[in-house]
Amino acid sequence: MSRFASSRLALLTPYAPGEQPQDKKYVKLNTNEAFFRPCPGVFAQVGEIAERLRLYCDPEAKALTRAVAESLGVREENVLMTNGSDEALAFAFMAFCDGDTGVRFPDVTYGFYPVFAALFGVKARQIPLGGDFRIRPEDYCGGSGTVVIANPNAQTGIALSRTEVEKIIKANPGNVVIVDEAYVDFGAESCLPLIDKYDNLLIVRTMSKSGALAGARIGCCLGCRELIADVKTVKYSFNPYNVGTMAQAAGAAAAADAAYYAEKTGQVRENRAELCKGLEALGMEYLPSLANFVLARAKGVPGEKLYSMLKERGVLVRHFGGRIEDFVRITVGSREEVAFLLACLKEILS
Ligand SMILES: Cc1ncc(COP(=O)(O)O)c(C=O)c1O
């Protein structure tokens, strides 16, 4: 730390992104990226955009906002586009989390929530998942402080039903409930139909996973007009040109091709079922995921060892500490990738 660093920095443990190795080619199942390509329209759009890069991008990302609103069946006033959903979350923390009332989220969830809480000086309360690694809605009913829930939850893949999330929203009329739907397109119920009903519901989405556009950095906030206006105030106080021209074009093309993505996310579900069947056949335990990853453990092989042994064989998965240190998180890959991973696991476990 330099002698100029703000005192806040001493308290920060920055988020550690998953490995993005450049040394050799891995079967890369560690950061929940799509195994499929973006839709054809993305390729056409991005190639033509170089000419426009001389100019600033549209700060309102109008075409992208319109395309996303249309694809989700909401009004444009309900949408704010962001540079990845990490930025959407950061804006939401800045807009809706006060230092002392604080923020509440599960003890096992997306690792950026505690980082944002520390960065923005917001008191964080981590609420333990149940023994079955499920979020217990009743733990978030009542009390004070913004609630942040990933649904499906990050790292476990377990989803709450819309009715369960609605129970939390209803029980927190004085607090904003942020529902991070990064993985919702892989089979869970979205809370989108509730944004007109509750003025305290803010949904965060990303095109990084089901949109196969992780490198483009496109996310959004969805909510009632007043909440979106608040997040917009943060955006225009921080980075007005937050979504670049290429990302805007790529995102609009992706939002317009629902049929392509419905087919691809269907493939993810099929491959997820194949992966789970294979894990079961190997005697491994896994959590019931509705996301594009599965958290799994093998009896007698510590999670970290499993991670290393897979890496030696050219397969990257993710290992976390804490309550899920016995597990590895496996992104659902293509059929071939799933087969290769299962073959490696079979070799390791035999
Ligand atoms: C639950 C959850 N939310 C948000 C993000 C951030 O995604 P991005 O910034 O790529 O949109 C991730 C990334 O892994 C995630 O797992």
Short mmCIF file of C-alpha atoms and ligand atoms in Angstrom, two decimals:
data_model
loop_
_atom_site.label_atom_id
_atom_site.label_comp_id
_atom_site.label_asym_id
_atom_site.label_seq_id
_atom_site.Cartn_x
_atom_site.Cartn_y
_atom_site.Cartn_z
CA MET A 1 0.00 0.00 0.00
CA SER A 2 1.39 3.42 -0.86
CA ARG A 3 1.58 6.12 1.78
CA PHE A 4 -1.17 7.96 -0.13
CA ALA A 5 -3.75 5.19 0.04
CA SER A 6 -7.07 6.05 1.66
CA SER A 7 -7.62 4.40 5.05
CA ARG A 8 -10.50 2.48 3.43
CA LEU A 9 -8.00 0.43 1.41
CA ALA A 10 -6.53 -1.15 4.52
CA LEU A 11 -9.91 -2.73 5.21
CA LEU A 12 -10.42 -4.13 1.72
CA THR A 13 -9.96 -7.71 0.59
CA PRO A 14 -10.53 -7.31 -3.13
CA TYR A 15 -12.62 -9.78 -5.12
CA ALA A 16 -10.50 -12.57 -6.62
CA PRO A 17 -11.71 -13.31 -10.15
CA GLY A 18 -11.53 -16.90 -11.39
CA GLU A 19 -8.36 -17.87 -13.24
CA GLN A 20 -8.14 -16.70 -16.86
CA PRO A 21 -4.92 -18.53 -17.77
CA GLN A 22 -3.05 -17.61 -20.95
CA ASP A 23 -0.34 -20.31 -20.71
CA LYS A 24 -2.16 -23.20 -22.35
CA LYS A 25 -5.58 -24.31 -23.49
CA TYR A 26 -7.75 -25.75 -20.72
CA VAL A 27 -11.20 -27.24 -20.70
CA LYS A 28 -12.36 -24.12 -18.97
CA LEU A 29 -15.16 -24.88 -16.51
CA ASN A 30 -14.26 -22.37 -13.82
CA THR A 31 -16.03 -19.06 -14.46
CA ASN A 32 -19.53 -20.00 -15.67
CA GLU A 33 -18.96 -18.73 -19.19
CA ALA A 34 -21.08 -20.07 -22.05
CA PHE A 35 -19.71 -22.97 -24.07
CA PHE A 36 -21.64 -21.68 -27.10
CA ARG A 37 -20.88 -18.65 -29.31
CA PRO A 38 -22.86 -15.41 -29.28
CA CYS A 39 -25.73 -15.36 -31.83
CA PRO A 40 -24.84 -14.57 -35.48
CA GLY A 41 -26.17 -10.99 -35.25
CA VAL A 42 -23.44 -10.16 -32.72
CA PHE A 43 -20.72 -11.05 -35.22
CA ALA A 44 -22.33 -8.92 -37.93
CA GLN A 45 -22.73 -5.88 -35.64
CA VAL A 46 -19.35 -5.81 -34.00
CA GLY A 47 -17.46 -6.02 -37.31
CA GLU A 48 -19.14 -2.86 -38.60
CA ILE A 49 -18.61 -0.75 -35.54
CA ALA A 50 -14.95 0.34 -35.86
CA GLU A 51 -15.99 3.44 -37.80
CA ARG A 52 -18.03 4.68 -34.83
CA LEU A 53 -15.35 4.19 -32.18
CA ARG A 54 -13.95 7.69 -32.79
CA LEU A 55 -17.03 9.07 -31.07
CA TYR A 56 -18.27 8.63 -27.54
CA CYS A 57 -20.87 5.96 -27.11
CA ASP A 58 -24.52 6.80 -26.44
CA PRO A 59 -24.58 7.49 -22.68
CA GLU A 60 -28.22 6.39 -22.54
CA ALA A 61 -27.52 3.20 -24.54
CA LYS A 62 -30.92 3.81 -26.16
CA ALA A 63 -30.96 1.05 -28.78
CA LEU A 64 -29.66 -1.50 -26.29
CA THR A 65 -32.12 -0.39 -23.61
CA ARG A 66 -34.99 -0.62 -26.10
CA ALA A 67 -33.91 -4.09 -27.26
CA VAL A 68 -33.56 -5.36 -23.69
CA ALA A 69 -36.87 -3.84 -22.59
CA GLU A 70 -38.63 -5.40 -25.59
CA SER A 71 -37.07 -8.80 -25.04
CA LEU A 72 -38.06 -8.80 -21.38
CA GLY A 73 -41.52 -7.29 -21.89
CA VAL A 74 -40.89 -4.24 -19.68
CA ARG A 75 -40.83 -0.48 -20.34
CA GLU A 76 -37.57 1.34 -21.11
CA GLU A 77 -38.00 3.37 -17.91
CA ASN A 78 -37.64 0.07 -16.01
CA VAL A 79 -34.14 -0.61 -17.41
CA LEU A 80 -30.66 0.79 -16.81
CA MET A 81 -27.81 -0.80 -18.78
CA THR A 82 -24.46 -1.24 -17.07
CA ASN A 83 -20.90 -2.37 -17.68
CA GLY A 84 -21.45 -5.95 -16.58
CA SER A 85 -23.75 -6.75 -13.69
CA ASP A 86 -20.87 -6.09 -11.29
CA GLU A 87 -21.38 -2.43 -12.12
CA ALA A 88 -25.15 -2.79 -11.70
CA LEU A 89 -24.52 -4.20 -8.22
CA ALA A 90 -22.02 -1.46 -7.39
CA PHE A 91 -24.53 1.22 -8.45
CA ALA A 92 -27.22 -0.47 -6.37
CA PHE A 93 -24.99 -0.62 -3.29
CA MET A 94 -24.17 3.08 -3.73
CA ALA A 95 -27.80 4.01 -4.27
CA PHE A 96 -29.54 1.91 -1.63
CA CYS A 97 -27.13 0.89 1.14
CA ASP A 98 -26.48 3.23 4.03
CA GLY A 99 -23.55 2.75 6.37
CA ASP A 100 -25.43 1.90 9.54
CA THR A 101 -28.62 0.26 8.27
CA GLY A 102 -26.33 -1.92 6.23
CA VAL A 103 -26.89 -4.82 3.91
CA ARG A 104 -27.84 -8.49 4.40
CA PHE A 105 -26.93 -11.45 2.20
CA PRO A 106 -26.25 -15.19 2.62
CA ASP A 107 -22.92 -16.46 3.98
CA VAL A 108 -22.42 -18.51 0.83
CA THR A 109 -23.11 -16.38 -2.25
CA TYR A 110 -21.42 -14.18 -4.83
CA GLY A 111 -18.08 -13.03 -3.41
CA PHE A 112 -18.45 -9.48 -4.62
CA TYR A 113 -21.23 -8.57 -2.15
CA PRO A 114 -18.92 -8.35 0.89
CA VAL A 115 -16.31 -6.55 -1.20
CA PHE A 116 -18.78 -3.86 -2.26
CA ALA A 117 -20.00 -3.56 1.32
CA ALA A 118 -16.42 -2.93 2.50
CA LEU A 119 -15.62 -0.59 -0.38
CA PHE A 120 -18.70 1.55 0.20
CA GLY A 121 -18.45 1.45 4.00
CA VAL A 122 -21.71 -0.44 4.47
CA LYS A 123 -22.19 -2.71 7.46
CA ALA A 124 -22.70 -6.25 6.14
CA ARG A 125 -24.61 -9.03 7.87
CA GLN A 126 -24.02 -12.49 6.44
CA ILE A 127 -26.93 -14.83 7.09
CA PRO A 128 -26.07 -18.55 7.17
CA LEU A 129 -27.72 -20.79 4.61
CA GLY A 130 -29.62 -23.74 6.02
CA GLY A 131 -27.85 -27.07 6.55
CA ASP A 132 -29.02 -28.10 3.08
CA PHE A 133 -27.29 -25.01 1.59
CA ARG A 134 -30.65 -23.38 0.83
CA ILE A 135 -31.55 -19.77 1.50
CA ARG A 136 -34.28 -19.71 4.18
CA PRO A 137 -36.68 -16.91 3.14
CA GLU A 138 -37.88 -16.46 6.72
CA ASP A 139 -34.35 -15.32 7.70
CA TYR A 140 -34.84 -12.20 5.56
CA CYS A 141 -38.38 -11.36 6.62
CA GLY A 142 -38.49 -8.25 8.76
CA GLY A 143 -35.44 -6.48 10.14
CA SER A 144 -33.64 -3.57 8.57
CA GLY A 145 -31.05 -3.16 5.85
CA THR A 146 -30.98 -3.77 2.13
CA VAL A 147 -31.30 -7.43 1.17
CA VAL A 148 -29.20 -8.94 -1.63
CA ILE A 149 -30.03 -12.39 -2.89
CA ALA A 150 -28.66 -14.17 -5.92
CA ASN A 151 -31.38 -16.36 -7.42
CA PRO A 152 -30.29 -19.01 -8.31
CA ASN A 153 -27.73 -18.49 -5.59
CA ALA A 154 -24.10 -18.19 -6.63
CA GLN A 155 -21.85 -21.13 -5.83
CA THR A 156 -24.75 -23.42 -4.83
CA GLY A 157 -26.97 -23.00 -7.92
CA ILE A 158 -30.02 -23.58 -5.73
CA ALA A 159 -32.99 -21.37 -6.59
CA LEU A 160 -35.89 -20.01 -4.59
CA SER A 161 -39.32 -19.97 -6.22
CA ARG A 162 -40.82 -16.60 -7.16
CA THR A 163 -43.32 -17.04 -4.34
CA GLU A 164 -40.47 -17.45 -1.84
CA VAL A 165 -38.65 -14.34 -3.07
CA GLU A 166 -41.95 -12.42 -3.07
CA LYS A 167 -42.36 -13.32 0.59
CA ILE A 168 -39.02 -11.59 1.29
CA ILE A 169 -39.93 -8.54 -0.80
CA LYS A 170 -43.31 -8.22 0.91
CA ALA A 171 -41.77 -8.54 4.36
CA ASN A 172 -39.32 -5.68 3.66
CA PRO A 173 -41.48 -2.69 2.68
CA GLY A 174 -38.88 -0.33 4.15
CA ASN A 175 -35.85 -1.91 2.48
CA VAL A 176 -34.75 -2.46 -1.08
CA VAL A 177 -34.47 -6.14 -2.04
CA ILE A 178 -31.86 -6.69 -4.75
CA VAL A 179 -32.39 -9.94 -6.62
CA ASP A 180 -29.32 -10.87 -8.66
CA GLU A 181 -30.63 -12.99 -11.53
CA ALA A 182 -27.27 -13.65 -13.21
CA TYR A 183 -28.20 -17.32 -13.72
CA VAL A 184 -31.99 -17.15 -14.02
CA ASP A 185 -32.14 -18.08 -17.71
CA PHE A 186 -30.97 -21.61 -16.98
CA GLY A 187 -34.23 -22.69 -15.35
CA ALA A 188 -35.24 -20.64 -12.31
CA GLU A 189 -38.29 -18.39 -11.95
CA SER A 190 -37.60 -14.71 -12.54
CA CYS A 191 -39.05 -11.99 -10.31
CA LEU A 192 -39.46 -9.70 -13.30
CA PRO A 193 -43.28 -9.94 -13.23
CA LEU A 194 -43.10 -8.35 -9.77
CA ILE A 195 -41.36 -5.07 -10.64
CA ASP A 196 -44.66 -3.25 -11.23
CA LYS A 197 -46.09 -4.61 -8.01
CA TYR A 198 -43.29 -3.69 -5.56
CA ASP A 199 -41.42 -0.40 -5.39
CA ASN A 200 -38.63 -2.03 -3.32
CA LEU A 201 -37.59 -4.71 -5.84
CA LEU A 202 -34.46 -4.20 -7.92
CA ILE A 203 -33.40 -7.01 -10.25
CA VAL A 204 -29.87 -7.28 -11.60
CA ARG A 205 -29.19 -9.25 -14.78
CA THR A 206 -26.19 -10.00 -16.99
CA MET A 207 -25.48 -11.06 -20.56
CA SER A 208 -22.24 -12.69 -19.39
CA LYS A 209 -23.70 -16.15 -18.81
CA SER A 210 -26.77 -17.01 -20.91
CA GLY A 211 -25.89 -14.30 -23.48
CA ALA A 212 -22.38 -15.72 -24.09
CA LEU A 213 -21.02 -12.17 -23.85
CA ALA A 214 -18.88 -12.20 -20.70
CA GLY A 215 -16.09 -10.30 -22.46
CA ALA A 216 -18.43 -7.57 -23.69
CA ARG A 217 -19.40 -6.56 -20.12
CA ILE A 218 -23.15 -6.00 -20.33
CA GLY A 219 -25.51 -6.04 -17.37
CA CYS A 220 -28.57 -4.15 -16.25
CA CYS A 221 -30.78 -3.05 -13.38
CA LEU A 222 -34.52 -3.64 -13.68
CA GLY A 223 -37.10 -2.09 -11.39
CA CYS A 224 -39.81 0.52 -11.00
CA ARG A 225 -39.19 3.95 -12.53
CA GLU A 226 -38.19 5.56 -9.21
CA LEU A 227 -35.56 2.92 -8.33
CA ILE A 228 -34.11 3.09 -11.85
CA ALA A 229 -33.95 6.88 -11.60
CA ASP A 230 -31.91 6.49 -8.38
CA VAL A 231 -29.41 4.09 -9.99
CA LYS A 232 -29.21 6.46 -12.94
CA THR A 233 -28.23 9.26 -10.57
CA VAL A 234 -25.30 7.12 -9.41
CA LYS A 235 -24.32 6.24 -12.98
CA TYR A 236 -24.29 9.90 -14.09
CA SER A 237 -22.24 10.76 -11.01
CA PHE A 238 -19.69 8.04 -11.74
CA ASN A 239 -19.37 7.01 -15.41
CA PRO A 240 -21.92 8.36 -17.90
CA TYR A 241 -20.40 6.42 -20.83
CA ASN A 242 -20.46 3.15 -18.96
CA VAL A 243 -21.38 0.77 -21.79
CA GLY A 244 -19.10 1.07 -24.83
CA THR A 245 -20.29 1.26 -28.44
CA MET A 246 -19.25 -2.29 -29.30
CA ALA A 247 -20.95 -3.71 -26.23
CA GLN A 248 -24.14 -1.75 -26.96
CA ALA A 249 -24.29 -3.15 -30.50
CA ALA A 250 -23.47 -6.70 -29.43
CA GLY A 251 -25.99 -6.59 -26.59
CA ALA A 252 -28.79 -5.23 -28.80
CA ALA A 253 -28.19 -7.99 -31.35
CA ALA A 254 -28.22 -10.63 -28.62
CA ALA A 255 -31.40 -9.27 -27.02
CA ALA A 256 -33.14 -9.47 -30.40
CA ASP A 257 -32.42 -13.17 -30.92
CA ALA A 258 -34.44 -14.90 -28.22
CA ALA A 259 -34.87 -18.05 -30.29
CA TYR A 260 -31.12 -18.63 -30.57
CA TYR A 261 -30.59 -18.25 -26.85
CA ALA A 262 -33.60 -20.35 -25.89
CA GLU A 263 -32.07 -23.21 -27.84
CA LYS A 264 -28.63 -22.70 -26.28
CA THR A 265 -29.87 -22.45 -22.71
CA GLY A 266 -31.86 -25.61 -23.40
CA GLN A 267 -28.58 -27.29 -24.30
CA VAL A 268 -27.09 -26.07 -21.04
CA ARG A 269 -29.95 -27.74 -19.14
CA GLU A 270 -29.44 -30.98 -21.04
CA ASN A 271 -25.70 -30.94 -20.42
CA ARG A 272 -26.30 -30.09 -16.75
CA ALA A 273 -28.50 -33.16 -16.42
CA GLU A 274 -25.80 -35.23 -18.15
CA LEU A 275 -23.16 -33.84 -15.80
CA CYS A 276 -25.27 -34.60 -12.71
CA LYS A 277 -25.98 -38.13 -13.94
CA GLY A 278 -22.25 -38.68 -14.43
CA LEU A 279 -21.39 -37.28 -10.99
CA GLU A 280 -23.98 -39.56 -9.42
CA ALA A 281 -22.56 -42.59 -11.23
CA LEU A 282 -19.17 -41.72 -9.74
CA GLY A 283 -20.67 -41.60 -6.25
CA MET A 284 -20.16 -37.84 -5.98
CA GLU A 285 -22.55 -35.58 -4.13
CA TYR A 286 -23.86 -32.41 -5.79
CA LEU A 287 -26.33 -29.65 -5.01
CA PRO A 288 -29.52 -29.36 -7.11
CA SER A 289 -28.54 -26.54 -9.46
CA LEU A 290 -30.74 -24.46 -11.74
CA ALA A 291 -27.70 -22.48 -12.93
CA ASN A 292 -25.00 -23.20 -15.52
CA PHE A 293 -22.74 -24.73 -12.90
CA VAL A 294 -22.88 -27.51 -10.35
CA LEU A 295 -21.27 -27.56 -6.91
CA ALA A 296 -20.01 -31.09 -6.26
CA ARG A 297 -17.85 -33.00 -3.81
CA ALA A 298 -16.20 -36.40 -3.69
CA LYS A 299 -15.97 -38.36 -0.47
CA GLY A 300 -12.39 -38.60 0.72
CA VAL A 301 -10.92 -36.08 -1.74
CA PRO A 302 -10.68 -32.52 -0.40
CA GLY A 303 -12.05 -29.88 -2.77
CA GLU A 304 -8.69 -28.19 -3.21
CA LYS A 305 -7.03 -31.51 -4.14
CA LEU A 306 -9.79 -32.28 -6.62
CA TYR A 307 -9.28 -28.85 -8.17
CA SER A 308 -5.51 -29.44 -8.51
CA MET A 309 -5.86 -32.95 -9.89
CA LEU A 310 -8.32 -31.74 -12.50
CA LYS A 311 -6.03 -28.85 -13.42
CA GLU A 312 -3.13 -31.29 -13.93
CA ARG A 313 -5.39 -33.03 -16.45
CA GLY A 314 -6.17 -29.79 -18.25
CA VAL A 315 -9.58 -29.07 -16.69
CA LEU A 316 -10.14 -25.85 -14.76
CA VAL A 317 -12.87 -25.78 -12.14
CA ARG A 318 -13.31 -23.37 -9.22
CA HIS A 319 -12.55 -24.02 -5.58
CA PHE A 320 -13.73 -21.78 -2.73
CA GLY A 321 -12.97 -21.80 0.99
CA GLY A 322 -15.31 -21.50 3.96
CA ARG A 323 -18.42 -23.60 4.21
CA ILE A 324 -18.01 -24.99 0.70
CA GLU A 325 -14.33 -25.91 0.91
CA ASP A 326 -15.13 -29.61 0.37
CA PHE A 327 -16.65 -28.78 -3.01
CA VAL A 328 -15.57 -27.72 -6.47
CA ARG A 329 -17.78 -25.62 -8.71
CA ILE A 330 -18.03 -27.00 -12.22
CA THR A 331 -19.36 -24.85 -15.07
CA VAL A 332 -21.65 -26.78 -17.41
CA GLY A 333 -19.63 -27.13 -20.60
CA SER A 334 -20.36 -28.61 -24.01
CA ARG A 335 -21.24 -32.32 -24.24
CA GLU A 336 -17.61 -33.07 -25.10
CA GLU A 337 -16.29 -31.00 -22.20
CA VAL A 338 -18.68 -32.68 -19.77
CA ALA A 339 -17.61 -36.10 -21.04
CA PHE A 340 -13.93 -35.20 -20.70
CA LEU A 341 -14.41 -33.84 -17.18
CA LEU A 342 -16.28 -36.99 -16.12
CA ALA A 343 -13.52 -39.18 -17.58
CA CYS A 344 -10.92 -37.21 -15.59
CA LEU A 345 -12.99 -37.52 -12.40
CA LYS A 346 -13.35 -41.25 -12.97
CA GLU A 347 -9.57 -41.60 -13.26
CA ILE A 348 -9.01 -39.48 -10.12
CA LEU A 349 -11.56 -41.36 -8.03
CA SER A 350 -10.65 -44.89 -9.07
C1 LIG B 1 -24.27 -14.04 -8.94
C2 LIG B 1 -23.43 -13.21 -9.85
N1 LIG B 1 -23.77 -11.93 -10.02
C3 LIG B 1 -23.06 -11.13 -10.81
C4 LIG B 1 -21.92 -11.59 -11.46
C5 LIG B 1 -21.14 -10.64 -12.30
O1 LIG B 1 -21.27 -10.88 -13.66
P1 LIG B 1 -20.90 -9.83 -14.76
O2 LIG B 1 -20.22 -8.66 -14.09
O3 LIG B 1 -20.00 -10.55 -15.70
O4 LIG B 1 -22.18 -9.42 -15.39
C6 LIG B 1 -21.52 -12.91 -11.31
C7 LIG B 1 -20.31 -13.40 -11.96
O5 LIG B 1 -19.88 -14.49 -11.85
C8 LIG B 1 -22.30 -13.75 -10.46
O6 LIG B 1 -21.95 -15.02 -10.24
#
